[in-house]
C-alpha positions as semicolon CSV with decimal commas, in nm:
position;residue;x (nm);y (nm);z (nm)
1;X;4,691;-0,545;4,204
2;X;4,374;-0,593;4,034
3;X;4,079;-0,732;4,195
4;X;3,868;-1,051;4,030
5;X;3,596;-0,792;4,023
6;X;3,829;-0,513;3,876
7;X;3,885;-0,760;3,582
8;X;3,595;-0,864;3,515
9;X;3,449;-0,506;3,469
10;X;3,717;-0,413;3,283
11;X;3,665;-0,688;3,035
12;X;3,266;-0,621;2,981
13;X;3,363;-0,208;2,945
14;X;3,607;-0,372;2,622
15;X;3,302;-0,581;2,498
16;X;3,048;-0,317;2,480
17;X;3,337;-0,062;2,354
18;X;3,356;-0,300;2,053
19;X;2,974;-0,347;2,047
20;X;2,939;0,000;2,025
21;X;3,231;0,032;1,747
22;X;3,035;-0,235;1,532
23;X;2,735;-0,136;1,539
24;X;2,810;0,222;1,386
25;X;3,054;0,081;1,139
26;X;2,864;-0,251;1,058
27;X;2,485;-0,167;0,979
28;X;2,371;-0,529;0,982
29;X;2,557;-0,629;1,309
30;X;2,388;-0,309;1,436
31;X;2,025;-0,416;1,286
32;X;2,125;-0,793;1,429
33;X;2,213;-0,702;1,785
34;X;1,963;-0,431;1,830
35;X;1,696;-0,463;2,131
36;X;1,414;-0,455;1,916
37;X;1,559;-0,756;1,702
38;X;1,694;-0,958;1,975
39;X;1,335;-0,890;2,162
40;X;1,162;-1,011;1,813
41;X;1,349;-1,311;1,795
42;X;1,202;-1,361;2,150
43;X;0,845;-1,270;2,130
44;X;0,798;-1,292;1,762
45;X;0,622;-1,006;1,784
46;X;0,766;-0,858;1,434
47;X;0,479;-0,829;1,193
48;X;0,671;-0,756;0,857
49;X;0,505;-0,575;0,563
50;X;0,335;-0,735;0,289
51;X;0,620;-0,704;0,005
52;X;0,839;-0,951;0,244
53;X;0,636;-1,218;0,170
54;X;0,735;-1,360;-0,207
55;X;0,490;-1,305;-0,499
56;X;0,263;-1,682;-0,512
57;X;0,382;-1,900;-0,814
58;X;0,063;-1,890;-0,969
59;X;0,122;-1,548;-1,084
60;X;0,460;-1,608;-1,291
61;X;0,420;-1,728;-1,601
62;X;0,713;-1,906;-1,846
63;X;0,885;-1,744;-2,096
64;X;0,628;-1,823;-2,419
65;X;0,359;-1,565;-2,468
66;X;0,039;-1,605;-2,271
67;X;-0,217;-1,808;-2,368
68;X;-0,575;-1,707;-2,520
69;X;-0,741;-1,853;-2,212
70;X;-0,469;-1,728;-1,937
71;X;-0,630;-1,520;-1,686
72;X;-0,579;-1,165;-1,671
73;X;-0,699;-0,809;-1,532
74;X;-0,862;-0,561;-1,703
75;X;-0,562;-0,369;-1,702
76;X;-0,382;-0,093;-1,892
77;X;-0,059;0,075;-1,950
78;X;-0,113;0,512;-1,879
79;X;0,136;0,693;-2,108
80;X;0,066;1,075;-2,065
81;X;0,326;1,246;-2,320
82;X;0,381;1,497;-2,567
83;X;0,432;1,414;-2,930
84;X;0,862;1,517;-2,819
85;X;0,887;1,286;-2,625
86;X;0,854;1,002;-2,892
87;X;1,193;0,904;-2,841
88;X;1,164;0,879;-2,459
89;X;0,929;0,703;-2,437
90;X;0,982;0,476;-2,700
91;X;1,283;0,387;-2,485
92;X;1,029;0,340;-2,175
93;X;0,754;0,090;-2,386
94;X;1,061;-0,151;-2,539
95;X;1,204;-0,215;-2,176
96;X;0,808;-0,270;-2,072
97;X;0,735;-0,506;-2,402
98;X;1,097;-0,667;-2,313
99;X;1,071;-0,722;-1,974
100;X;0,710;-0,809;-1,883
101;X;0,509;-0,740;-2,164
102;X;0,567;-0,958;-2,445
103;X;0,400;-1,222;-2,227
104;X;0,108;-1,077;-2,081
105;X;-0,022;-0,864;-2,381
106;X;-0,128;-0,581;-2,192
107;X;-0,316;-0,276;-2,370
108;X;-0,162;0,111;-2,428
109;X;-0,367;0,407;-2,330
110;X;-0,148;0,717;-2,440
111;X;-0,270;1,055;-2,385
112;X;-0,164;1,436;-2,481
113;X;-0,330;1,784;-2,494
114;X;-0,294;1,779;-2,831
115;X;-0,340;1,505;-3,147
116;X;-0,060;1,262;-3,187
117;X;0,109;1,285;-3,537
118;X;0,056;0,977;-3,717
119;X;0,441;0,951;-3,732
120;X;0,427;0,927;-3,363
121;X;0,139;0,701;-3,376
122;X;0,339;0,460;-3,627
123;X;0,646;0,431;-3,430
124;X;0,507;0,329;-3,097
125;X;0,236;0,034;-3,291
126;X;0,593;-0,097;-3,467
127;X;0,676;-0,171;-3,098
128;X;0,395;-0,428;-2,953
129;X;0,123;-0,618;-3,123
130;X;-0,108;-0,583;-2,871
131;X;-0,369;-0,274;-2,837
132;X;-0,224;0,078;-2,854
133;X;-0,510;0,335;-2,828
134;X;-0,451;0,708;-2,846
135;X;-0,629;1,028;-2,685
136;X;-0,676;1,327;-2,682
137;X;-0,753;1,572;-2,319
138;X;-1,040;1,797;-2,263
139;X;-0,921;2,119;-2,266
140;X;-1,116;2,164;-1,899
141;X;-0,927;1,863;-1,815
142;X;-0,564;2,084;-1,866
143;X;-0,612;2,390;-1,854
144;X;-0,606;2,646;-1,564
145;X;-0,959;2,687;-1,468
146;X;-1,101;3,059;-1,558
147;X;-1,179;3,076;-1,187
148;X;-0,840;3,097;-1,072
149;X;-0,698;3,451;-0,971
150;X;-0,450;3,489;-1,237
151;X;-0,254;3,752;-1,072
152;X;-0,237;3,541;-0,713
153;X;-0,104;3,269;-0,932
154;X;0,146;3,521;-1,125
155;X;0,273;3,629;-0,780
156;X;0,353;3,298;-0,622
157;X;0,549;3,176;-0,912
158;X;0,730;3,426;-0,962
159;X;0,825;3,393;-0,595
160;X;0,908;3,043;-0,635
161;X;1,122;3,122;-0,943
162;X;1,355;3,364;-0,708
163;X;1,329;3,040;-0,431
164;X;1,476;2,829;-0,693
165;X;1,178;2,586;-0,674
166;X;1,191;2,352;-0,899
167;X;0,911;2,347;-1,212
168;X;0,844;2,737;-0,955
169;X;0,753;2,916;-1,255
170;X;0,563;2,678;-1,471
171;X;0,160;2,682;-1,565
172;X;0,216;2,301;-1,809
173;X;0,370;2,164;-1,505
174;X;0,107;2,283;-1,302
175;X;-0,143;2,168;-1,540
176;X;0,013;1,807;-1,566
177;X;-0,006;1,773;-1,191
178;X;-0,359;1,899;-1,163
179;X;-0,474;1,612;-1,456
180;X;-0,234;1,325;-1,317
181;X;-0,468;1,409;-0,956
182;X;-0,804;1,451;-1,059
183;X;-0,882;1,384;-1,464
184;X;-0,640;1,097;-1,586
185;X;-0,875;0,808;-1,470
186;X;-1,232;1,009;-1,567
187;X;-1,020;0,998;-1,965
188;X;-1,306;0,816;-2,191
189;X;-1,036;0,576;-2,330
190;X;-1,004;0,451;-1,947
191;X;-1,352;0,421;-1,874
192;X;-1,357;0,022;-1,970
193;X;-1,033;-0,056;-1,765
194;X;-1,011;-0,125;-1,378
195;X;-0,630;-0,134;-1,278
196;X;-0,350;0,057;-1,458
197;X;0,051;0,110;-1,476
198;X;0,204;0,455;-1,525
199;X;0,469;0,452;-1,744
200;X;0,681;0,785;-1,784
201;X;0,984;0,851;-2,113
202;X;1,329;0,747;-2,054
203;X;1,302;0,568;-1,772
204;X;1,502;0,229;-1,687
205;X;1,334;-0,100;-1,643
206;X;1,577;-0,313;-1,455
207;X;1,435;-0,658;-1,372
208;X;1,221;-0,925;-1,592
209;X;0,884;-0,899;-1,425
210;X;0,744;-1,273;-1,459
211;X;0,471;-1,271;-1,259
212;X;0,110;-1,046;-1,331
213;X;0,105;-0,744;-1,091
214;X;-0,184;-0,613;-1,196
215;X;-0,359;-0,966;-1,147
216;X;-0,175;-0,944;-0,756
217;X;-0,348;-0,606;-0,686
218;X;-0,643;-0,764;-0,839
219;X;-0,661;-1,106;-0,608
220;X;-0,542;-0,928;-0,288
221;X;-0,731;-0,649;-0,286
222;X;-0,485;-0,365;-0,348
223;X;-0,502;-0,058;-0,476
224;X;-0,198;0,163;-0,530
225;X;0,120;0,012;-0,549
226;X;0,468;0,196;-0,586
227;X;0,849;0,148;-0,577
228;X;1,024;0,509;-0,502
229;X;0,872;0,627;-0,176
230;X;1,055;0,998;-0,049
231;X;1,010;1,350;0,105
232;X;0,778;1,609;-0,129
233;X;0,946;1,986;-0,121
234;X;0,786;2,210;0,197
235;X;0,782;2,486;-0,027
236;X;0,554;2,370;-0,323
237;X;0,289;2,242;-0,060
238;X;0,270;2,501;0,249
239;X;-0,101;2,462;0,305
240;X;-0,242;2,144;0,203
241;X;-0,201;1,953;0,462
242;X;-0,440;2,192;0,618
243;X;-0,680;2,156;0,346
244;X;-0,638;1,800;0,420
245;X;-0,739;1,813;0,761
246;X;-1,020;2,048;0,724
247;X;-1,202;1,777;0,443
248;X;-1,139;1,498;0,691
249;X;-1,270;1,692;0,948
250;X;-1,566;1,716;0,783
251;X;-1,592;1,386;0,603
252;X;-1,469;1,161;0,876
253;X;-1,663;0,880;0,785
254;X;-1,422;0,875;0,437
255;X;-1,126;0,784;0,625
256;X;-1,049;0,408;0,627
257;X;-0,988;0,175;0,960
258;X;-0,644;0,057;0,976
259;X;-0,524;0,342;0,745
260;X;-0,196;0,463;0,664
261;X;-0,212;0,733;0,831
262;X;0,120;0,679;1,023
263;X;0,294;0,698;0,696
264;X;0,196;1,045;0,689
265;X;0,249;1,180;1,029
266;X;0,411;1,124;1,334
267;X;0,175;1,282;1,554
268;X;-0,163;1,136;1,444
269;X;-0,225;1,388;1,212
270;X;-0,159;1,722;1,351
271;X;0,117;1,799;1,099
272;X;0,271;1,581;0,760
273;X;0,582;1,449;0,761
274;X;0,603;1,563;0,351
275;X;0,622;1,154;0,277
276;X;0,495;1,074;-0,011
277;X;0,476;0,774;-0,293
278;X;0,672;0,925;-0,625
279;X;0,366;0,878;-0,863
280;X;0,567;0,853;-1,175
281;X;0,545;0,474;-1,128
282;X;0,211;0,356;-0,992
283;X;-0,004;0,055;-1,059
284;X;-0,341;0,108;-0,894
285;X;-0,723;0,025;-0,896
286;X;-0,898;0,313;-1,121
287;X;-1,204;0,260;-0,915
288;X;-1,051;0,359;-0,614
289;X;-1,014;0,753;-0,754
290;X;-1,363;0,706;-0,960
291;X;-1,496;0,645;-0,579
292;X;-1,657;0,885;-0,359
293;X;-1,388;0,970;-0,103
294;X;-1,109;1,062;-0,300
295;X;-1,372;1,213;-0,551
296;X;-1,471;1,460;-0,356
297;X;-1,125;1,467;-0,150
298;X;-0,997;1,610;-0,516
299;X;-1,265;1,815;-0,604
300;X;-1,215;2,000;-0,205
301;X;-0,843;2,064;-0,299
302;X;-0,921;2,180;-0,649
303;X;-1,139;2,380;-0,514
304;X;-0,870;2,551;-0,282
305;X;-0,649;2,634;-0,591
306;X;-0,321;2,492;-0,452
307;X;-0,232;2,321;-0,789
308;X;-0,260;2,740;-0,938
309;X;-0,193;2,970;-0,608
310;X;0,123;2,657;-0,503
311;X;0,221;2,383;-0,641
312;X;0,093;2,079;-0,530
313;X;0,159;1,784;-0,721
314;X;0,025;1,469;-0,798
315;X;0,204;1,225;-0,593
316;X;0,141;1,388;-0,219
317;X;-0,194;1,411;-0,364
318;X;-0,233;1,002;-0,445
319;X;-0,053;0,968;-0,152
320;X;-0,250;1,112;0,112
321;X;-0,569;0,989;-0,056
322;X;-0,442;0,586;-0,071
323;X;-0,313;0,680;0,258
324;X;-0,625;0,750;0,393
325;X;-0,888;0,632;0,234
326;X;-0,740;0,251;0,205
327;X;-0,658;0,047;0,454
328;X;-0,293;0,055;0,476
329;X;-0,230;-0,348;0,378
330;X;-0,364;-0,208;0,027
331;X;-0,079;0,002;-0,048
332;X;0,195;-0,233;-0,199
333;X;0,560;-0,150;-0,235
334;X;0,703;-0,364;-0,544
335;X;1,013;-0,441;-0,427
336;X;1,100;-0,693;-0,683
337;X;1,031;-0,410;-0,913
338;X;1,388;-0,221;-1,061
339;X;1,295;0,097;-1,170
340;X;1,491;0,457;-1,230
341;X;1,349;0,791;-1,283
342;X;1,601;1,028;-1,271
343;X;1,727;1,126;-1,030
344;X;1,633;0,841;-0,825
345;X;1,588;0,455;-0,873
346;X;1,549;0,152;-0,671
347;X;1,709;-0,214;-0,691
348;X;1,611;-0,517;-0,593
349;X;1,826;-0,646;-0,338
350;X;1,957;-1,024;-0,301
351;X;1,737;-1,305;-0,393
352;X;1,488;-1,053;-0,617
353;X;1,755;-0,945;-0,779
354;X;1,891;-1,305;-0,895
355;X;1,550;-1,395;-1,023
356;X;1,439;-1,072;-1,164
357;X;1,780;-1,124;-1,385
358;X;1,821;-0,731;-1,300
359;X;2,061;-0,497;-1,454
360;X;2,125;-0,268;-1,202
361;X;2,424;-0,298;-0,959
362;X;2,268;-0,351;-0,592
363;X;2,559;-0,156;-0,446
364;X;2,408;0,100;-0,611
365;X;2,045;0,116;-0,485
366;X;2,101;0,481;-0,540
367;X;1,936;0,884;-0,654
368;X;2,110;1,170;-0,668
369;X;1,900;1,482;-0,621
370;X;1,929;1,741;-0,781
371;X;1,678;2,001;-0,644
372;X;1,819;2,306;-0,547
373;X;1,613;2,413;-0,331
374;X;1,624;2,193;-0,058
375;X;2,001;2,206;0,090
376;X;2,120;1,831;0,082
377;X;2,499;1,697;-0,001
378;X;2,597;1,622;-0,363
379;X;2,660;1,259;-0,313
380;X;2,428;0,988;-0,422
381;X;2,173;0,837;-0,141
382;X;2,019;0,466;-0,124
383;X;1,664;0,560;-0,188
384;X;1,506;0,245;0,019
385;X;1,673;0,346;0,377
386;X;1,890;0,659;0,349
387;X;1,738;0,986;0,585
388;X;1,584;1,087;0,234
389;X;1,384;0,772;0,172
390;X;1,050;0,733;0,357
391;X;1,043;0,339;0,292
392;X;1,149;0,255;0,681
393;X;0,832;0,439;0,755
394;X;0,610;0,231;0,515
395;X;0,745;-0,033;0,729
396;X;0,646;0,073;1,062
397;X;0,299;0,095;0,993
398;X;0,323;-0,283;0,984
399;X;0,472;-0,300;1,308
């Protein structure tokens, strides 16, 4: 016979069996039930990040084209391309003009290493009626510097060709990385502008954007703002996140209080956790990279020859410098924002989706990557909170 006491044991075992069942087959009854959310409800002791709080009304604006005397940033669009990619990124300026631009008249800055055709110069002014400016790079600005050892350089791409690294074997890419780090924002054509969004070909727009970002970053005092945030390639970076500590080392007073340091590592610096901000979409304060610590935070890298002798890219490089040189409630994820880039994209979920009028499918907040270097399934992978994504840790640092 069972005892009272038998019973009731036997009957909280079944409840936490099903608890346990739930909660690894039902995220949100997991994320509901958890300790830390039951103990938040109790303490209130959640401090969320900023993008949870909605955009202010004052910054939408109705559908009619703004107004002469609306306010507005000294902001441009950044279009680095090559005089191929017309058709991509023809693609990439109509979704801007459709979606956000039509209202808010914002300028075009495009750039290339060589002079636009005037056929490519035509087609893109059909498309807007506001300013469209076009420049030319430096050839210092592009080019591998003479200083570099040519023949280290030749060696470690071609061993990154036979390691299957992605863009392993390329100078352009190289080159493109190098400019998009250090020389974009010194560009004469940028010189008059203050804040600007980076706008690659052929990528997908999702959602109407009704509301000024650029005057946001401008009235809260941000300065880099992204949507895609993932895990940069090990082998393409093996030593710069030693550079990175030996120039903080020596330039501690360059590193921000309340940084986001945490983003980066999860042991206070010692190693990087390879997270990173994907760069190809940015909208960020120009006079944050024109000022002295990421200044000389580039020129101590360049100086290494990582872009040449590895591979560095652009984005760990923003990355780590916004990371560290800002205080981390200046780094802004746009999460209203729908955006794709293959092979990843994000999409705004629930309530910004409905009033961004966006596209995309929300069950499909997906990327598939492609890389085949790095070992991961063939399957596509929510890019906000999948193992790949680096978003929950932008979140943290909040915490």
């Amino acid at each position: 016979m069972m005892t009272p006491m038998r019973y009731i044991l036997l009957v909280l075992g079944a409840i936490i069996s099903i608890h346990y069942i739930l909660s690894f087959t039902h995220e949100e009854y997991g994320k509901a039930t958890s300790i830390s959310s039951i103990t938040e409800q109790w303490t209130g002791s959640k401090s969320n990040p900023p993008y949870k709080t909605p955009v202010p009304d004052e910054y939408y604006k109705p559908d009619s084209p703004m107004d002469i005397q609306d306010r507005k940033a000294n902001a441009t669009f950044v279009m680095l391309v090559r005089n191929s990619d017309l058709s991509g990124i023809m693609s990439s300026m109509k979704q801007i003009e459709d979606r956000f631009n039509r209202k808010f008249q914002y300028p075009y800055v495009f750039l290339n290493d060589e002079p636009f055709t005037q056929t490519f110069k035509d087609r893109i002014q059909a498309l807007t009626n506001t300013t469209v400016e076009f420049g030319v790079i430096p050839s210092d600005h592009w080019h591998q510097p003479s200083w570099v050892d040519e023949d280290r350089a030749s060696k470690s791409r071609q061993e990154m060709v036979n390691n299957n690294v992605i863009y392993g074997g390329s100078v352009p890419y190289r080159n493109m990385c190098r400019f998009n780090s250090g020389f974009f924002y010194r560009h004469e054509l940028l010189q008059k502008y203050r804040y600007y969004w980076r706008v690659e070909p052929d990528i997908k727009l999702f959602c109407d954007v009704d509301y000024d970002p650029f005057l946001m970053m401008q009235d809260q005092n941000k300065v880099y703002g992204f949507t895609i945030s993932l895990y940069e390639y090990q082998a393409t970076i093996p030593t710069l996140w030693t550079a990175v500590k030996s120039f903080i080392n020596a330039n501690p007073e360059f590193v921000a209080p309340g940084n986001a340091m945490a983003f980066l590592s999860d042991d206070a610096g010692e190693s990087y956790n390879l997270c990173h901000f994907w760069s190809n979409f940015e909208i960020a304060d120009l006079d944050f990279w024109r000022g002295e610590a990421y200044s000389k935070f580039f020129e101590y890298l360049d100086e290494q020859g990582g872009f040449y002798y590895e591979r560095w890219g652009d984005a760990p490089v923003h990355s780590i410098g916004a990371a560290l040189f800002a205080k981390k409630e200046q780094i802004h994820f746009f999460n209203d924002i729908g955006y794709r880039h293959e092979p990843f994209q994000h999409c705004p979920q629930g309530d910004a989706h409905a009033k961004g009028k966006c596209w995309c499918d929300p069950g499909q907040n997906f990327g598939k990557y492609l890389h085949t270097n790095v070992r991961l399934p063939l399957k596509f992978i929510s890019l906000d909170y999948e193992w790949y994504s680096c978003l929950n840790r932008y979140d943290k640092i909040f915490s």
